[in-house]
Short mmCIF file of N, CA and C and ligand atoms in Angstrom, two decimals:
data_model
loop_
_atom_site.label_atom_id
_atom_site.label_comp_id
_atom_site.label_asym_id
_atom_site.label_seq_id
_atom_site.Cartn_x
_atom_site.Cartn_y
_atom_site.Cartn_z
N UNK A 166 46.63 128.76 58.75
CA UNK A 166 46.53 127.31 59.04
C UNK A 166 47.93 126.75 59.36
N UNK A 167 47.95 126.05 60.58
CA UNK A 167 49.52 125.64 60.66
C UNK A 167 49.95 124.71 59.97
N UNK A 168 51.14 124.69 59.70
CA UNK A 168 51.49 123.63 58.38
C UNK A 168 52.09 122.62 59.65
N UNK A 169 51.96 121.04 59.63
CA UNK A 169 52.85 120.32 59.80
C UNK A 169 53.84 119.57 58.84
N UNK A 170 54.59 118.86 59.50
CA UNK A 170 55.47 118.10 58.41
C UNK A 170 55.35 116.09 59.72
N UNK A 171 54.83 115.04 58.76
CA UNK A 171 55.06 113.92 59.05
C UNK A 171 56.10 113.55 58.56
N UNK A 172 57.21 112.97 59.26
CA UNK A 172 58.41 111.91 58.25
C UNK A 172 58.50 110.27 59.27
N UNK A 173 58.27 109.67 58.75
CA UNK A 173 58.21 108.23 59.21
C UNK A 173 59.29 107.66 58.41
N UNK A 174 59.57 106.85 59.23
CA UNK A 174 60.19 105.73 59.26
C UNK A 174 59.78 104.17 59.48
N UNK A 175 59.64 103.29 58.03
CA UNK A 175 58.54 102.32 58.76
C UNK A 175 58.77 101.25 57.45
N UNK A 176 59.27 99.61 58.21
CA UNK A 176 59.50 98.67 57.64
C UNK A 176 58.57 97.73 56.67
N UNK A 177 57.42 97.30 57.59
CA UNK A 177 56.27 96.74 57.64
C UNK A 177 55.16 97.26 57.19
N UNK A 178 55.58 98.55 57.59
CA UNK A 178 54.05 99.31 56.88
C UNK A 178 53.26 100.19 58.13
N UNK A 179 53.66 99.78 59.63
CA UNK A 179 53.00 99.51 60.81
C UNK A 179 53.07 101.16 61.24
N UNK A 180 54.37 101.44 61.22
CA UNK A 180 54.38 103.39 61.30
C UNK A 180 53.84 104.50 60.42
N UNK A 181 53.91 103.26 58.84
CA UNK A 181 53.46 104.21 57.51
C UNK A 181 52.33 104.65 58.08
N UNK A 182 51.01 103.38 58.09
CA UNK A 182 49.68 103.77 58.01
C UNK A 182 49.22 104.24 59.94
N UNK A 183 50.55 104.52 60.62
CA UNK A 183 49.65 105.39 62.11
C UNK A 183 50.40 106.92 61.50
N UNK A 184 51.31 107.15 60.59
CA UNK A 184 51.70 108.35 59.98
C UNK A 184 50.44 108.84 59.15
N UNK A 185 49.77 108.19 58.17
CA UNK A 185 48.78 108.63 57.30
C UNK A 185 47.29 108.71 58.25
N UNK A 186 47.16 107.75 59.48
CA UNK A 186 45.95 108.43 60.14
C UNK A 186 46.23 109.62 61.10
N UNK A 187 47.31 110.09 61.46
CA UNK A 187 47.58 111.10 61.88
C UNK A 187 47.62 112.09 61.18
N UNK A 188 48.05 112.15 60.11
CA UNK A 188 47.63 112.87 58.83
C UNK A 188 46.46 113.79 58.36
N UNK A 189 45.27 112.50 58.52
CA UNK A 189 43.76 112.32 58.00
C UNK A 189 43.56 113.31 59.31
N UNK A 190 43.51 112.66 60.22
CA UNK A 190 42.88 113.55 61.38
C UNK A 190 43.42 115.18 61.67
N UNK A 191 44.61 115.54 61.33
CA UNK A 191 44.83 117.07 61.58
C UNK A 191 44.33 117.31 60.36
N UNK A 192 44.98 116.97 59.08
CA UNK A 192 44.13 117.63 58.13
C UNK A 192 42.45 117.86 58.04
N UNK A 193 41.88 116.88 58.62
CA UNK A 193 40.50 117.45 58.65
C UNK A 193 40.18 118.31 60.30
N UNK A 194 41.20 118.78 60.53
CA UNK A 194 40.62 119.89 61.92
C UNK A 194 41.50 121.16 61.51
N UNK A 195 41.57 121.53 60.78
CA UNK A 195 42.82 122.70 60.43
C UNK A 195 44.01 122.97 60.28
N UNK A 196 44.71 121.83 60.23
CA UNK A 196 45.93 122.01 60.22
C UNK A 196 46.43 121.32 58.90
N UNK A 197 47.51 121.65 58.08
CA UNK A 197 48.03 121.17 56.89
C UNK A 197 48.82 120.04 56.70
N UNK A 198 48.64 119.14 57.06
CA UNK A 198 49.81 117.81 57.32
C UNK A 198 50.24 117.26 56.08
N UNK A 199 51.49 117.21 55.69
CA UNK A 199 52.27 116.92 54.86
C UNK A 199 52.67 115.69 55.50
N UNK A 200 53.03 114.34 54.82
CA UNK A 200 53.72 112.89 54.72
C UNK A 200 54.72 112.28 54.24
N UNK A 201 55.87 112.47 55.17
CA UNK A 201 57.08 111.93 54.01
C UNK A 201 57.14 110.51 54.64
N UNK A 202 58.17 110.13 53.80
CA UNK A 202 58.99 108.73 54.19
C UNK A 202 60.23 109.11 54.31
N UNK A 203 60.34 108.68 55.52
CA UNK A 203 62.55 109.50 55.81
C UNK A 203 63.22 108.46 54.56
N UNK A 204 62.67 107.53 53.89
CA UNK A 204 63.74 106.94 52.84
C UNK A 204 63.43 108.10 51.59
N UNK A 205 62.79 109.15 51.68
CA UNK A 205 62.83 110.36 50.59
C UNK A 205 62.95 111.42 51.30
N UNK A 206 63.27 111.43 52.28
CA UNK A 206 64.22 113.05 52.15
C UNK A 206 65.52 112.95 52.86
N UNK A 207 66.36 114.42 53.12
CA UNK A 207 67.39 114.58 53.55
C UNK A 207 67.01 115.45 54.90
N UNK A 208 68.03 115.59 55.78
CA UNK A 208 68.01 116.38 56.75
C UNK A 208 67.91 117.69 56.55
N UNK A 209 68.86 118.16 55.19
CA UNK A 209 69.36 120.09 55.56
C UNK A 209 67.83 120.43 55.28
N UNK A 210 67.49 121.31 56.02
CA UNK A 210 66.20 122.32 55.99
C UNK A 210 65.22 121.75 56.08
N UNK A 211 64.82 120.67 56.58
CA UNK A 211 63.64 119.56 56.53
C UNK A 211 62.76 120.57 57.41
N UNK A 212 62.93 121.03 58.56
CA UNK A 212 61.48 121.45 58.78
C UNK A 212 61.39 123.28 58.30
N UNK A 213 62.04 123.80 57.86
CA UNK A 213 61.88 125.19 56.89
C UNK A 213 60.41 125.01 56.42
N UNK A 214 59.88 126.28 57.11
CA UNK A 214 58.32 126.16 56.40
C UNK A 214 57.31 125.39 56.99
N UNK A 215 57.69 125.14 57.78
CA UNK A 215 56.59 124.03 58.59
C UNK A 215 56.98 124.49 59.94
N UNK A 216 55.53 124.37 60.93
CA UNK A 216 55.10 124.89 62.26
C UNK A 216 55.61 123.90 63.14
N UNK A 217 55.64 122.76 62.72
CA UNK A 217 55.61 121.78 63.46
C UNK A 217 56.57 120.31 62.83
N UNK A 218 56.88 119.57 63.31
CA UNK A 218 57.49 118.13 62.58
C UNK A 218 57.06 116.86 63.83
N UNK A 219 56.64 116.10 63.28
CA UNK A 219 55.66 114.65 63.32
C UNK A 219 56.92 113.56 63.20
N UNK A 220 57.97 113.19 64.21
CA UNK A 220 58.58 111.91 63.77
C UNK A 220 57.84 110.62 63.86
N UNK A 221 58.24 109.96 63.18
CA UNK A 221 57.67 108.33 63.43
C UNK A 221 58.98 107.34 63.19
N UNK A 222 59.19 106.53 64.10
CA UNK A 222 59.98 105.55 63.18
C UNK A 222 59.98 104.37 64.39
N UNK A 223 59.45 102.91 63.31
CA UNK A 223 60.15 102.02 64.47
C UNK A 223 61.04 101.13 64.92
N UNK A 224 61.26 100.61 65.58
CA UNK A 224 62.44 99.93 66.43
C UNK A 224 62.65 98.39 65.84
N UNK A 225 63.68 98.62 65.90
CA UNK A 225 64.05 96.83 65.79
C UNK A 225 65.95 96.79 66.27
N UNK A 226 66.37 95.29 66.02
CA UNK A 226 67.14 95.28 66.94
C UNK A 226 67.04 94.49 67.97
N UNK A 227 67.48 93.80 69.01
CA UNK A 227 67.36 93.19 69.67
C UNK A 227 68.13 92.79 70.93
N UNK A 228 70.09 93.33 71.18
CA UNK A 228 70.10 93.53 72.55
C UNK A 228 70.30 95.03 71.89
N UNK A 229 70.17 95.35 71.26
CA UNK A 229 70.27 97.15 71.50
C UNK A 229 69.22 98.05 70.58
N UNK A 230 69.23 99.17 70.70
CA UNK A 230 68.06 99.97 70.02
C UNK A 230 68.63 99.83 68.66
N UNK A 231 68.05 99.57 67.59
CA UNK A 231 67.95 100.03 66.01
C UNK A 231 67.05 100.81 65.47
N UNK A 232 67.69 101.98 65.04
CA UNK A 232 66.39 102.91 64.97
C UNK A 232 65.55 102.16 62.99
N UNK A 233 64.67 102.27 62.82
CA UNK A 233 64.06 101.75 61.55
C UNK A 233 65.10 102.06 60.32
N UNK A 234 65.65 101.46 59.37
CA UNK A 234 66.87 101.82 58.56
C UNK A 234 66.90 102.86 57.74
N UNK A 235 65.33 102.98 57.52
CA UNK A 235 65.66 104.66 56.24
C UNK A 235 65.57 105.34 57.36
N UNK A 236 65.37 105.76 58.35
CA UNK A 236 65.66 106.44 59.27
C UNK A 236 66.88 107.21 60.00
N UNK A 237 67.80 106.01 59.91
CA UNK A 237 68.74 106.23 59.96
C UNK A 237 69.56 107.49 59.69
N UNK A 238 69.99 107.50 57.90
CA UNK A 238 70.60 108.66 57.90
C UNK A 238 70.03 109.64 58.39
N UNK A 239 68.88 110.10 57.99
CA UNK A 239 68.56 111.05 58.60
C UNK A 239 68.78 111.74 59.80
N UNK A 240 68.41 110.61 60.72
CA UNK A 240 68.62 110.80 62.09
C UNK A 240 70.20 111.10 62.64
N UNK A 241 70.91 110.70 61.73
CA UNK A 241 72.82 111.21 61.64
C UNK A 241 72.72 112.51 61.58
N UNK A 242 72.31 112.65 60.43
CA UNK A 242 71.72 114.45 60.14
C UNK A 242 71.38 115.18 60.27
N UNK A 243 70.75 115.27 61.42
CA UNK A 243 69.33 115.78 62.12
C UNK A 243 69.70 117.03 62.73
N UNK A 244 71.00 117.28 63.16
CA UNK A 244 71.25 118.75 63.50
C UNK A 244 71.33 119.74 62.56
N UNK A 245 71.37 119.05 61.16
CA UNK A 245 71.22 120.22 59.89
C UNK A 245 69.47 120.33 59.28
N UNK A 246 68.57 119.74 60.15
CA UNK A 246 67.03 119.82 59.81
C UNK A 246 66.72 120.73 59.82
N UNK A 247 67.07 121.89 61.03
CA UNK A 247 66.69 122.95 61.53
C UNK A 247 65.21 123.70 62.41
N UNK A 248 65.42 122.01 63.79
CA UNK A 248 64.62 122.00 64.58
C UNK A 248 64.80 122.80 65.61
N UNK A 249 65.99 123.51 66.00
CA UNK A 249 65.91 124.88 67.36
C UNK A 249 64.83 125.15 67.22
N UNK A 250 63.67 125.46 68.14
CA UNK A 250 62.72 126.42 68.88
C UNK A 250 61.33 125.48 67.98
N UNK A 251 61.46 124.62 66.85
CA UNK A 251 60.40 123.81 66.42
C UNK A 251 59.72 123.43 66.94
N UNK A 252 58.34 123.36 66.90
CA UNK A 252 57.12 122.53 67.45
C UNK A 252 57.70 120.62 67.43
N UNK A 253 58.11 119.87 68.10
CA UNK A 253 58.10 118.36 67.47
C UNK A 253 57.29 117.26 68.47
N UNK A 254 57.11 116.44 68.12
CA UNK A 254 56.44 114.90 68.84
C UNK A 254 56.66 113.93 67.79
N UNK A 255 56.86 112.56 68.82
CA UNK A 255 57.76 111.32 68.27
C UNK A 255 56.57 110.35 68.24
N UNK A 256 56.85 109.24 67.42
CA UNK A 256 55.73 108.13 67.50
C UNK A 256 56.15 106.86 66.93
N UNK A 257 55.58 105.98 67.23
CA UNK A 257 56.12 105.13 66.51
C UNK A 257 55.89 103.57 66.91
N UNK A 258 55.98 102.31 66.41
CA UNK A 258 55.84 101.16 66.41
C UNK A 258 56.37 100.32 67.14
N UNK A 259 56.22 99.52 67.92
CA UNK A 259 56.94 98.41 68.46
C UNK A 259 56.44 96.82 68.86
N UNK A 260 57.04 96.42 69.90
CA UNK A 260 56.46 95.29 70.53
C UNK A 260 57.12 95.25 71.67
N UNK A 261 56.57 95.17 73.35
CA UNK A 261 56.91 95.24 74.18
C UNK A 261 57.48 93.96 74.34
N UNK A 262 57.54 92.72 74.49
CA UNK A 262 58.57 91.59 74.14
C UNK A 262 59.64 92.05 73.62
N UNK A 263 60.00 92.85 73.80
CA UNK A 263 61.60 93.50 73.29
C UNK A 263 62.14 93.69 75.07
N UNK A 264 63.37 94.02 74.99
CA UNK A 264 63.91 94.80 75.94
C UNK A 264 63.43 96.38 75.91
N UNK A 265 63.57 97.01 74.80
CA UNK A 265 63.81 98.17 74.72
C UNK A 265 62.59 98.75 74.02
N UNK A 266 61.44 98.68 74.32
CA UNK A 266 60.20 98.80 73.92
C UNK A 266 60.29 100.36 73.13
N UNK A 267 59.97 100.12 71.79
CA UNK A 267 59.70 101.87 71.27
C UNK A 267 61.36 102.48 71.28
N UNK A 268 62.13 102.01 71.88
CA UNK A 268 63.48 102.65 71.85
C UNK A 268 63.97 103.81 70.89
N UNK A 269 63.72 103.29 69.47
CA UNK A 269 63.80 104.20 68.82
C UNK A 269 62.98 106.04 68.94
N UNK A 270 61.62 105.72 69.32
CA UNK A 270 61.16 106.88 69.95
C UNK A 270 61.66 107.63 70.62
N UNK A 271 62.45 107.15 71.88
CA UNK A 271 63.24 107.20 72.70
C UNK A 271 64.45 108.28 72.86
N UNK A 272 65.15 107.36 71.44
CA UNK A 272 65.99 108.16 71.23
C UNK A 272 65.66 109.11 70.14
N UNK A 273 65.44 109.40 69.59
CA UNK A 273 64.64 110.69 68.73
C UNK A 273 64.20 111.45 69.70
N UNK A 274 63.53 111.68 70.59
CA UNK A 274 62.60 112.75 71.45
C UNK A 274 64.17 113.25 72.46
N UNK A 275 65.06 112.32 72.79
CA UNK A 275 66.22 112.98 73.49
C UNK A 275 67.31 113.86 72.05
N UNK A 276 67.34 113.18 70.79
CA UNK A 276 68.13 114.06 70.40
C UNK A 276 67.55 115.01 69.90
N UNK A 277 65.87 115.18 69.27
CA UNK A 277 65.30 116.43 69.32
C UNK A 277 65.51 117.86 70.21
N UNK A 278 65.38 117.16 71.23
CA UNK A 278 65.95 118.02 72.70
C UNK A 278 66.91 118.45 72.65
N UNK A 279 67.66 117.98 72.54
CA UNK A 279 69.19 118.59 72.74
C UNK A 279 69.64 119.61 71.25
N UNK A 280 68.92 119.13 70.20
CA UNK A 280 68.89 120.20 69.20
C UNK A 280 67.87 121.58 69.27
N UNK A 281 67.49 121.56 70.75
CA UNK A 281 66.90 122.65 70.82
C UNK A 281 65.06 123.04 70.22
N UNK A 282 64.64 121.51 70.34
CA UNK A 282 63.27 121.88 69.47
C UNK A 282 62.43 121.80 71.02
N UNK A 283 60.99 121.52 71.03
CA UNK A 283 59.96 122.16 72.22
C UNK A 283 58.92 120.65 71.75
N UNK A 284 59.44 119.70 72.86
CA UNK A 284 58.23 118.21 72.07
C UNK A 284 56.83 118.79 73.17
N UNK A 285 55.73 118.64 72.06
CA UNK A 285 54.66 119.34 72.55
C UNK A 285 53.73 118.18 73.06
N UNK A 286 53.87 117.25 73.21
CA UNK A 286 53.21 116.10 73.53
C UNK A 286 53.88 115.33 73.61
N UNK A 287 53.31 114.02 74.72
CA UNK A 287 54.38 112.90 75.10
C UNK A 287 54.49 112.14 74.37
N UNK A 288 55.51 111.21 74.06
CA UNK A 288 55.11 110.43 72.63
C UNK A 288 54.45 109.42 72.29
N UNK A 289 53.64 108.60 71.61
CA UNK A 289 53.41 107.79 71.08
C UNK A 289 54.01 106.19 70.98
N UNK A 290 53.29 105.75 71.45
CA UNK A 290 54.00 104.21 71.41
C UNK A 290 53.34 103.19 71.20
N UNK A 291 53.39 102.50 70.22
CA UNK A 291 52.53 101.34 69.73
C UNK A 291 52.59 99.95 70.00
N UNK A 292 52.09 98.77 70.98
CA UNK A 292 52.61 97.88 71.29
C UNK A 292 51.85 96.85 70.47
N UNK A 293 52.81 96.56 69.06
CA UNK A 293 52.02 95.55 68.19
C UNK A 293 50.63 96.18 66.68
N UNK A 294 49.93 95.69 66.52
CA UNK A 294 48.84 96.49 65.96
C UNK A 294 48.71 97.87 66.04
N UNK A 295 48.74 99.05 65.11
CA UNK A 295 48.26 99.95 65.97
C UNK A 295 46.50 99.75 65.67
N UNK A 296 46.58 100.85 66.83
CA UNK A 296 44.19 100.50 67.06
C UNK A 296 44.60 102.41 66.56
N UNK A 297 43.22 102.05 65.61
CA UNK A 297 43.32 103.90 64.66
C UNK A 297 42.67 104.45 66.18
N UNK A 298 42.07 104.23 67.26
CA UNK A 298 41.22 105.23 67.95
C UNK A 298 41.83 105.75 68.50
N UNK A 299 43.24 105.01 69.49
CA UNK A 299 44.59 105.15 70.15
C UNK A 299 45.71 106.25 69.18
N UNK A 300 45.35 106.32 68.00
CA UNK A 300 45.98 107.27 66.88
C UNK A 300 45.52 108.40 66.91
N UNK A 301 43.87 108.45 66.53
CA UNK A 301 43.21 109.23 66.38
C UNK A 301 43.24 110.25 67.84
N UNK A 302 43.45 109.99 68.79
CA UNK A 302 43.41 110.40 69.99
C UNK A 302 44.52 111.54 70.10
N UNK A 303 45.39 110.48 70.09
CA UNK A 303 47.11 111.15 70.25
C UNK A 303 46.92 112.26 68.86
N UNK A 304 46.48 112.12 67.87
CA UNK A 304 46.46 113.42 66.88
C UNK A 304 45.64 114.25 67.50
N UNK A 305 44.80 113.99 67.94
CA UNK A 305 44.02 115.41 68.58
C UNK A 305 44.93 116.00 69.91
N UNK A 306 45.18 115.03 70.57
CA UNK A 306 45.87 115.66 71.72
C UNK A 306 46.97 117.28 70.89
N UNK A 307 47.81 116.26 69.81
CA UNK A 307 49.06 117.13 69.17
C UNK A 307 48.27 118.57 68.70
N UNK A 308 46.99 118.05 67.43
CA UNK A 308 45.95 119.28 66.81
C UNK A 308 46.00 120.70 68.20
N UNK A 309 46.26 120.90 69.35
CA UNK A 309 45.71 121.72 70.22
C UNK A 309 47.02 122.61 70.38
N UNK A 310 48.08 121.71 69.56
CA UNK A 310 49.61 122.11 70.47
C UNK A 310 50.55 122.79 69.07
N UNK A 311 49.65 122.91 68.02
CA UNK A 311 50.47 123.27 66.88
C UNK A 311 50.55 124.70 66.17
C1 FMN B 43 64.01 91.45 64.37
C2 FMN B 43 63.06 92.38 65.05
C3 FMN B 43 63.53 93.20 66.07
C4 FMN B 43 62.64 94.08 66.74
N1 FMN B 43 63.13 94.85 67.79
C5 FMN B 43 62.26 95.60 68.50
C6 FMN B 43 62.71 96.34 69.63
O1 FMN B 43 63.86 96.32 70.04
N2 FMN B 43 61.80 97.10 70.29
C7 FMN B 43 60.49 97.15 69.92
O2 FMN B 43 59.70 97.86 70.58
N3 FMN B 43 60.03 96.48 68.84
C8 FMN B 43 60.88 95.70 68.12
N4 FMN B 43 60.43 95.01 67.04
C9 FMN B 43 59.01 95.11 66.63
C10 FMN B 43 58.77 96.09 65.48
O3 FMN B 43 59.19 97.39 65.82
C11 FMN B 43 57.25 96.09 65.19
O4 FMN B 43 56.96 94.92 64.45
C12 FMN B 43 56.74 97.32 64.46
O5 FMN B 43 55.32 97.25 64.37
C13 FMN B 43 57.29 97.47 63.06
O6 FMN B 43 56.83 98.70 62.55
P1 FMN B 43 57.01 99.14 61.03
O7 FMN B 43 56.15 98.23 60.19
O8 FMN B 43 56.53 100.52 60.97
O9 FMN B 43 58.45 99.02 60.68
C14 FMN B 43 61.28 94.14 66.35
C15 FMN B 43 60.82 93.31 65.31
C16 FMN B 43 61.68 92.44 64.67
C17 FMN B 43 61.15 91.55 63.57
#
């Protein structure tokens, strides 16, 4: 069974609960989905043991990208996670009334890249509310790619 790993990043609550229905849905098709909150863990070895890693985090900020604040360190850190050759896909919250819609996504899926991981699906972007069916979807799309 492939193990994933979720780590969100999420102010409001708005990334928590599209992290936990993404969750619900691989776990009930075969796959093992684990749920962090990037304000509880660290970078070194974060995806060790896991097939795959699930970012979430969202944006705020306003003339420039802010990635979500427990997010942050992490995301400093992120070359000691040990994502080379990793399964990953990004997701995450916003509001298009921004300039920089999802930005934070944005930038996560480019520095994933450049640390050498394989994003297996395009990412996720939430404008406002998320709708669980628009969730539920995008988890199945990922379920095929893990
Ligand atoms: C001060 C402020 C700045 C924001 N900046 C952005 C932004 O630059 N881009 C964007 O897409 N959304 C922006 N948002 C919208 C939030 O990302 C959105 O409310 C999101 O659902 C919050 O998700 P969370 O509850 O998971 O933290 C901003 C919201 C606030 C209040």
């Amino acid at each position: 069974m492939p193990k994933v790993l979720i780590v969100f990043g999420s102010t409001t609550g708005n990334t928590e609960g599209v992290a936990e229905t993404i969750a619900k849905t691989l776990n009930g098709n075969g796959v093992e989905a684990t749920v962090k909150n990037a304000a509880d863990v660290t970078a070194p070895g974060l995806a060790d043991g896991y097939d795959a890693v699930l970012f979430g985090c969202s944006t705020w900020g306003d003339d420039e990208i802010e990635l979500q604040e427990d997010f942050v360190p992490l995301y400093e850190d992120l070359d000691r996670a040990g994502l080379k050759g990793k399964k990953v896909a990004v997701f995450g919250c916003g509001d298009s009334s921004y300039t920089y819609f999802c930005g934070a996504v944005d930038v996560i899926e480019k520095k994933v890249e450049e640390l050498g991981a394989t994003l297996v699906a395009g990412s996720l972007k939430i404008d406002g509310e998320p709708d669980s069916a628009e969730v539920v979807d995008w988890a199945k799309e990922v379920l095929g790619r893990v």
